[in-house]
């Protein structure tokens, strides 16, 4: 069972960090190699690294606390994950669409996308294997395993 | 160790394909699984289906060649933790990133993997692996159905 409050807190923290970074991810014309460019890298990189670390921590926590047996909790966690996913996906796309950022932080943005894909995998698995009344793994198939 | 790690032909096929691009894959799987008892694997929460003594579990595995990218960009192993048979059945594996990367397993593929497990156990045609030695096959068709 999830220590729900701590878990929620981590998701909200990740969400807040994503929103904070999104506010700063504005389009600016910067000359490559200029002092402003170097300043931008110094300014943005720690934030990007931090959101990747925070998301990674959230994703590791979910694996250990996946809500496989509690529909109410699964619904609540799914909502929180959607909220977080929506924010970080928008942030990632904003950064990725600005060529300057994309070229400056290819590795960090790649890692961010890996964590976003993980959120999507959890949401999909909660939908299909916990909340759906039609679990892709049928009861009949499982019953047949007991008879082996 | 009082339980076995067994594999289906599907798992071995997918594993051998992955090893070509991720040479440390077997080692990474072993490092994740070898500290765990059967009960600990059975008790893992990332369950796709729970049928009492038999549970289908997804396990996230980091890629040690991924420069510290974490488990999100590693591999997924789907297992059956079978308390009655005292084994962990390795059903299938996929990479999350790279050329062969998938975001998730398709439903029909998972059902097929479980059916293959069922057939392999019934026919005793699975392989038993040494989890301490990079999944080396140590015995063949020894465990009785």
Coordinates of N, CA, C and O in Angstrom, one line a residue, chain A residues 1-2 52 55-56 59-69 107 110-111 114-126 128-130 134-139 141-148, chain B residues 32 44-56 58-61 66-73 76 80 82 84-85 94 96-97 103-107 110-111 114-115 117-119 121-122 145:
Chain A
X1 N 0.8 -1.2 0.0 CA 0.0 0.0 0.0 C 0.9 1.3 0.0 O 1.9 1.3 0.7
X2 N 0.5 2.2 -0.8 CA 1.3 3.4 -0.9 C 1.2 4.3 0.4 O 0.1 4.4 0.9
X52 N 14.5 15.9 -14.2 CA 14.7 14.5 -14.5 C 14.9 13.6 -13.3 O 14.3 12.6 -13.1
X55 N 11.5 13.3 -11.4 CA 10.6 12.4 -12.2 C 11.1 10.9 -12.0 O 10.3 10.0 -11.8
X56 N 12.4 10.7 -12.0 CA 13.0 9.4 -11.8 C 12.6 8.8 -10.5 O 12.2 7.7 -10.3
X59 N 9.0 7.9 -10.5 CA 8.8 6.6 -11.3 C 9.2 5.4 -10.5 O 8.6 4.4 -10.5
X60 N 10.4 5.6 -9.8 CA 10.9 4.4 -9.0 C 9.9 4.1 -7.8 O 9.7 3.0 -7.5
X61 N 9.3 5.2 -7.3 CA 8.4 5.0 -6.2 C 7.1 4.3 -6.6 O 6.6 3.5 -5.9
X62 N 6.7 4.7 -7.8 CA 5.4 4.0 -8.3 C 5.6 2.5 -8.5 O 4.7 1.7 -8.2
X63 N 6.8 2.1 -9.0 CA 7.0 0.7 -9.2 C 6.8 -0.1 -7.9 O 6.2 -1.1 -7.9
X64 N 7.4 0.5 -6.9 CA 7.3 -0.2 -5.6 C 6.0 -0.1 -4.9 O 5.7 -0.8 -3.9
X65 N 5.1 0.8 -5.4 CA 3.8 1.0 -4.8 C 2.7 1.0 -5.8 O 1.7 1.7 -5.6
X66 N 2.9 0.3 -6.9 CA 1.9 0.2 -7.9 C 0.5 -0.2 -7.3 O 0.5 -1.2 -6.6
X67 N -0.5 0.5 -7.6 CA -1.8 0.2 -6.9 C -2.6 -0.9 -7.5 O -3.7 -0.8 -8.0
X68 N -2.0 -2.1 -7.5 CA -2.6 -3.2 -8.2 C -3.9 -3.8 -7.6 O -4.7 -4.4 -8.2
X69 N -4.1 -3.5 -6.3 CA -5.2 -4.1 -5.6 C -6.3 -3.1 -5.1 O -7.1 -3.5 -4.3
X107 N 21.0 15.5 -24.5 CA 20.9 14.3 -23.6 C 19.9 14.5 -22.5 O 19.2 13.5 -22.2
X110 N 16.5 14.0 -23.8 CA 16.3 12.6 -24.0 C 15.9 11.8 -22.8 O 15.0 11.0 -22.7
X111 N 16.6 12.1 -21.7 CA 16.3 11.5 -20.4 C 14.9 11.9 -19.9 O 14.2 11.1 -19.3
X114 N 12.4 9.9 -21.7 CA 12.4 8.5 -21.1 C 11.5 8.5 -19.9 O 10.7 7.5 -19.7
X115 N 11.6 9.5 -19.0 CA 10.8 9.5 -17.8 C 9.3 9.8 -18.1 O 8.4 9.2 -17.5
X116 N 9.1 10.6 -19.1 CA 7.7 10.9 -19.6 C 7.1 9.6 -20.1 O 5.9 9.2 -19.8
X117 N 7.9 8.8 -20.9 CA 7.4 7.6 -21.4 C 7.1 6.6 -20.3 O 6.1 5.8 -20.4
X118 N 7.8 6.7 -19.3 CA 7.6 5.8 -18.1 C 6.2 6.1 -17.5 O 5.4 5.3 -17.1
X119 N 6.0 7.4 -17.3 CA 4.7 7.9 -16.8 C 3.5 7.3 -17.7 O 2.5 6.8 -17.2
X120 N 3.7 7.4 -19.0 CA 2.7 6.9 -19.9 C 2.5 5.4 -19.7 O 1.4 4.9 -19.8
X121 N 3.6 4.7 -19.5 CA 3.5 3.2 -19.3 C 2.7 2.9 -18.1 O 1.8 2.0 -18.1
X122 N 3.0 3.6 -17.0 CA 2.2 3.4 -15.7 C 0.7 3.7 -15.9 O -0.1 2.9 -15.5
X123 N 0.4 4.8 -16.6 CA -1.0 5.2 -16.8 C -1.7 4.1 -17.6 O -2.8 3.7 -17.3
X124 N -1.0 3.6 -18.7 CA -1.6 2.6 -19.5 C -1.8 1.3 -18.7 O -2.8 0.7 -18.8
X125 N -0.8 0.9 -17.9 CA -0.9 -0.3 -17.1 C -2.0 -0.2 -16.0 O -2.7 -1.2 -15.7
X126 N -2.1 1.0 -15.4 CA -3.2 1.2 -14.4 C -4.5 1.0 -15.1 O -5.5 0.4 -14.6
X128 N -5.3 -0.6 -17.9 CA -5.6 -1.9 -18.5 C -5.6 -3.0 -17.5 O -6.4 -4.0 -17.6
X129 N -4.7 -3.0 -16.5 CA -4.6 -4.1 -15.6 C -5.2 -3.9 -14.2 O -5.2 -4.8 -13.5
X130 N -5.6 -2.7 -13.9 CA -6.2 -2.4 -12.6 C -7.6 -1.9 -12.8 O -8.5 -2.5 -12.2
X134 N -12.1 -5.4 -18.1 CA -11.7 -6.5 -19.1 C -10.2 -6.6 -19.2 O -9.5 -6.2 -20.2
X135 N -9.6 -7.1 -18.1 CA -8.1 -7.2 -18.0 C -7.7 -8.1 -19.2 O -8.2 -9.2 -19.4
X136 N -6.7 -7.6 -19.9 CA -6.2 -8.4 -21.1 C -5.8 -9.8 -20.7 O -5.7 -10.7 -21.6
X137 N -5.4 -10.0 -19.5 CA -5.1 -11.4 -19.0 C -6.3 -12.0 -18.4 O -6.7 -11.6 -17.3
X138 N -6.9 -12.9 -19.1 CA -8.3 -13.4 -18.7 C -8.2 -14.3 -17.4 O -7.1 -14.9 -17.2
X139 N -9.3 -14.4 -16.7 CA -9.3 -15.2 -15.5 C -9.2 -16.7 -16.0 O -8.6 -17.5 -15.3
X141 N -7.5 -17.9 -18.4 CA -6.1 -18.2 -18.7 C -5.3 -18.4 -17.4 O -4.5 -19.3 -17.3
X142 N -5.6 -17.6 -16.4 CA -4.9 -17.7 -15.1 C -5.4 -19.0 -14.4 O -4.5 -19.7 -13.8
X143 N -6.7 -19.3 -14.5 CA -7.2 -20.6 -13.9 C -6.4 -21.8 -14.5 O -6.1 -22.8 -13.8
X144 N -6.2 -21.7 -15.8 CA -5.5 -22.8 -16.5 C -4.1 -23.1 -15.9 O -3.6 -24.2 -15.9
X145 N -3.5 -22.0 -15.4 CA -2.1 -22.1 -14.9 C -2.1 -22.9 -13.5 O -1.2 -23.6 -13.2
X146 N -3.2 -22.7 -12.8 CA -3.3 -23.4 -11.5 C -3.4 -24.9 -11.7 O -3.1 -25.7 -10.8
X147 N -3.9 -25.3 -12.9 CA -4.0 -26.7 -13.1 C -2.8 -27.4 -13.7 O -2.8 -28.6 -13.9
X148 N -1.7 -26.7 -13.8 CA -0.5 -27.3 -14.4 C 0.2 -28.3 -13.5 O 0.2 -28.1 -12.3
Chain B
X32 N 19.4 -7.5 -10.8 CA 18.2 -7.1 -10.2 C 17.5 -8.2 -9.5 O 16.9 -8.0 -8.4
X44 N 6.0 -8.4 -5.0 CA 6.2 -7.1 -5.7 C 4.8 -6.5 -6.1 O 3.9 -7.2 -6.5
X45 N 4.8 -5.2 -6.1 CA 3.5 -4.5 -6.3 C 3.1 -4.3 -7.8 O 1.9 -4.0 -8.1
X46 N 4.1 -4.3 -8.7 CA 3.8 -3.9 -10.1 C 3.2 -5.2 -10.7 O 3.8 -5.8 -11.6
X47 N 2.0 -5.5 -10.3 CA 1.3 -6.7 -10.8 C 0.3 -6.4 -11.9 O -0.5 -5.5 -11.8
X48 N 0.4 -7.2 -12.9 CA -0.5 -7.1 -14.0 C -1.7 -8.0 -13.8 O -2.8 -7.7 -14.4
X49 N -1.5 -9.1 -13.1 CA -2.6 -10.0 -12.8 C -2.3 -10.7 -11.5 O -1.2 -11.2 -11.3
X50 N -3.3 -10.8 -10.6 CA -3.1 -11.5 -9.3 C -4.0 -12.7 -9.2 O -5.2 -12.5 -9.3
X51 N -3.5 -13.9 -9.1 CA -4.3 -15.0 -9.0 C -3.9 -15.9 -7.8 O -3.7 -17.1 -7.9
X52 N -3.7 -15.2 -6.7 CA -3.2 -15.9 -5.5 C -1.8 -16.3 -5.6 O -0.9 -15.5 -5.5
X53 N -1.6 -17.6 -5.6 CA -0.2 -18.2 -5.7 C 0.5 -17.8 -6.9 O 1.7 -18.0 -7.0
X54 N -0.3 -17.4 -7.9 CA 0.4 -17.1 -9.2 C 0.1 -15.7 -9.6 O -1.1 -15.2 -9.6
X55 N 1.2 -14.9 -9.8 CA 1.0 -13.5 -10.1 C 1.9 -13.2 -11.4 O 3.0 -13.7 -11.5
X56 N 1.3 -12.3 -12.2 CA 2.1 -11.8 -13.3 C 2.6 -10.4 -12.9 O 1.8 -9.5 -12.6
X58 N 5.5 -7.2 -13.6 CA 6.4 -6.5 -14.5 C 7.6 -5.9 -13.6 O 7.3 -5.3 -12.6
X59 N 8.8 -6.2 -14.1 CA 9.9 -5.7 -13.3 C 10.8 -4.8 -14.2 O 11.1 -5.1 -15.3
X60 N 11.0 -3.6 -13.6 CA 11.8 -2.6 -14.3 C 13.3 -2.9 -14.1 O 13.7 -3.0 -12.9
X61 N 14.1 -2.9 -15.1 CA 15.5 -3.2 -15.0 C 16.3 -2.1 -15.7 O 16.1 -1.8 -16.8
X66 N 23.7 2.5 -19.8 CA 23.0 3.7 -20.1 C 23.5 4.9 -19.4 O 22.8 5.9 -19.4
X67 N 24.7 4.9 -18.9 CA 25.3 6.0 -18.3 C 24.5 6.6 -17.2 O 24.2 7.8 -17.1
X68 N 23.9 5.8 -16.3 CA 23.2 6.2 -15.2 C 21.8 6.8 -15.5 O 21.3 7.7 -14.8
X69 N 21.2 6.4 -16.6 CA 19.9 7.0 -17.0 C 18.8 6.4 -16.1 O 17.7 6.9 -16.3
X70 N 19.0 5.4 -15.4 CA 17.9 4.8 -14.6 C 17.1 3.8 -15.2 O 17.3 3.4 -16.4
X71 N 16.1 3.3 -14.5 CA 15.3 2.2 -15.0 C 14.4 2.5 -16.1 O 13.9 1.7 -16.9
X72 N 14.0 3.8 -16.1 CA 13.0 4.2 -17.1 C 13.4 4.0 -18.5 O 12.6 3.7 -19.4
X73 N 14.7 4.0 -18.7 CA 15.3 3.8 -20.1 C 15.9 2.5 -20.2 O 16.7 2.3 -21.2
X76 N 12.2 -4.1 -19.6 CA 11.1 -4.6 -18.8 C 11.1 -6.1 -18.9 O 11.1 -6.6 -20.1
X80 N 6.2 -14.6 -14.2 CA 5.2 -15.3 -13.4 C 5.8 -15.7 -12.2 O 6.8 -16.5 -12.2
X82 N 5.3 -18.1 -9.4 CA 4.5 -19.3 -9.1 C 4.9 -19.9 -7.8 O 5.9 -20.7 -7.8
X84 N 3.3 -22.2 -6.0 CA 3.0 -23.6 -6.0 C 4.1 -24.5 -6.7 O 4.5 -25.5 -6.2
X85 N 4.6 -24.0 -7.8 CA 5.6 -24.7 -8.5 C 7.0 -24.3 -8.1 O 8.0 -24.8 -8.5
X94 N 11.5 -6.7 -23.0 CA 11.7 -5.7 -24.1 C 12.5 -4.5 -23.5 O 12.5 -4.3 -22.3
X96 N 13.1 -0.4 -23.5 CA 12.3 0.8 -23.5 C 12.8 1.8 -24.5 O 12.0 2.6 -25.0
X97 N 14.1 1.8 -24.8 CA 14.7 2.8 -25.7 C 15.5 2.1 -26.7 O 15.8 0.9 -26.7
X103 N 7.3 1.2 -26.0 CA 6.8 1.9 -24.8 C 6.1 0.9 -23.9 O 6.1 1.1 -22.7
X104 N 5.5 -0.1 -24.5 CA 4.8 -1.1 -23.7 C 4.6 -2.4 -24.5 O 4.7 -2.4 -25.7
X105 N 4.3 -3.5 -23.8 CA 4.0 -4.7 -24.5 C 2.5 -4.7 -24.9 O 1.6 -4.2 -24.3
X106 N 2.3 -5.3 -26.1 CA 0.9 -5.4 -26.6 C 0.2 -6.4 -25.8 O 0.7 -7.5 -25.4
X107 N -1.1 -6.2 -25.7 CA -1.9 -7.2 -24.9 C -1.9 -8.6 -25.4 O -1.7 -9.5 -24.7
X110 N 1.3 -10.4 -24.6 CA 1.4 -10.8 -23.2 C 0.6 -12.1 -23.1 O 1.1 -13.1 -22.4
X111 N -0.6 -12.1 -23.6 CA -1.4 -13.3 -23.6 C -0.7 -14.5 -24.2 O -0.7 -15.6 -23.7
X114 N 2.0 -15.9 -21.9 CA 1.5 -16.7 -20.8 C 1.1 -18.1 -21.4 O 1.3 -19.1 -20.7
X115 N 0.5 -18.1 -22.5 CA 0.1 -19.4 -23.1 C 1.4 -20.2 -23.4 O 1.4 -21.4 -23.2
X117 N 4.2 -20.1 -21.8 CA 4.6 -20.5 -20.5 C 3.8 -21.8 -20.1 O 4.4 -22.8 -19.6
X118 N 2.5 -21.7 -20.2 CA 1.6 -22.8 -19.9 C 2.0 -24.1 -20.6 O 2.2 -25.2 -20.1
X119 N 2.3 -23.9 -21.9 CA 2.6 -25.0 -22.8 C 4.0 -25.6 -22.4 O 4.2 -26.8 -22.2
X121 N 5.5 -25.4 -19.5 CA 5.5 -26.1 -18.2 C 4.8 -27.4 -18.3 O 5.3 -28.5 -17.8
X122 N 3.7 -27.5 -19.1 CA 3.0 -28.7 -19.3 C 3.9 -29.8 -20.0 O 3.9 -30.9 -19.6
X145 N 6.2 -31.4 -14.6 CA 5.0 -30.5 -14.6 C 4.1 -30.9 -13.4 O 4.2 -31.9 -12.9

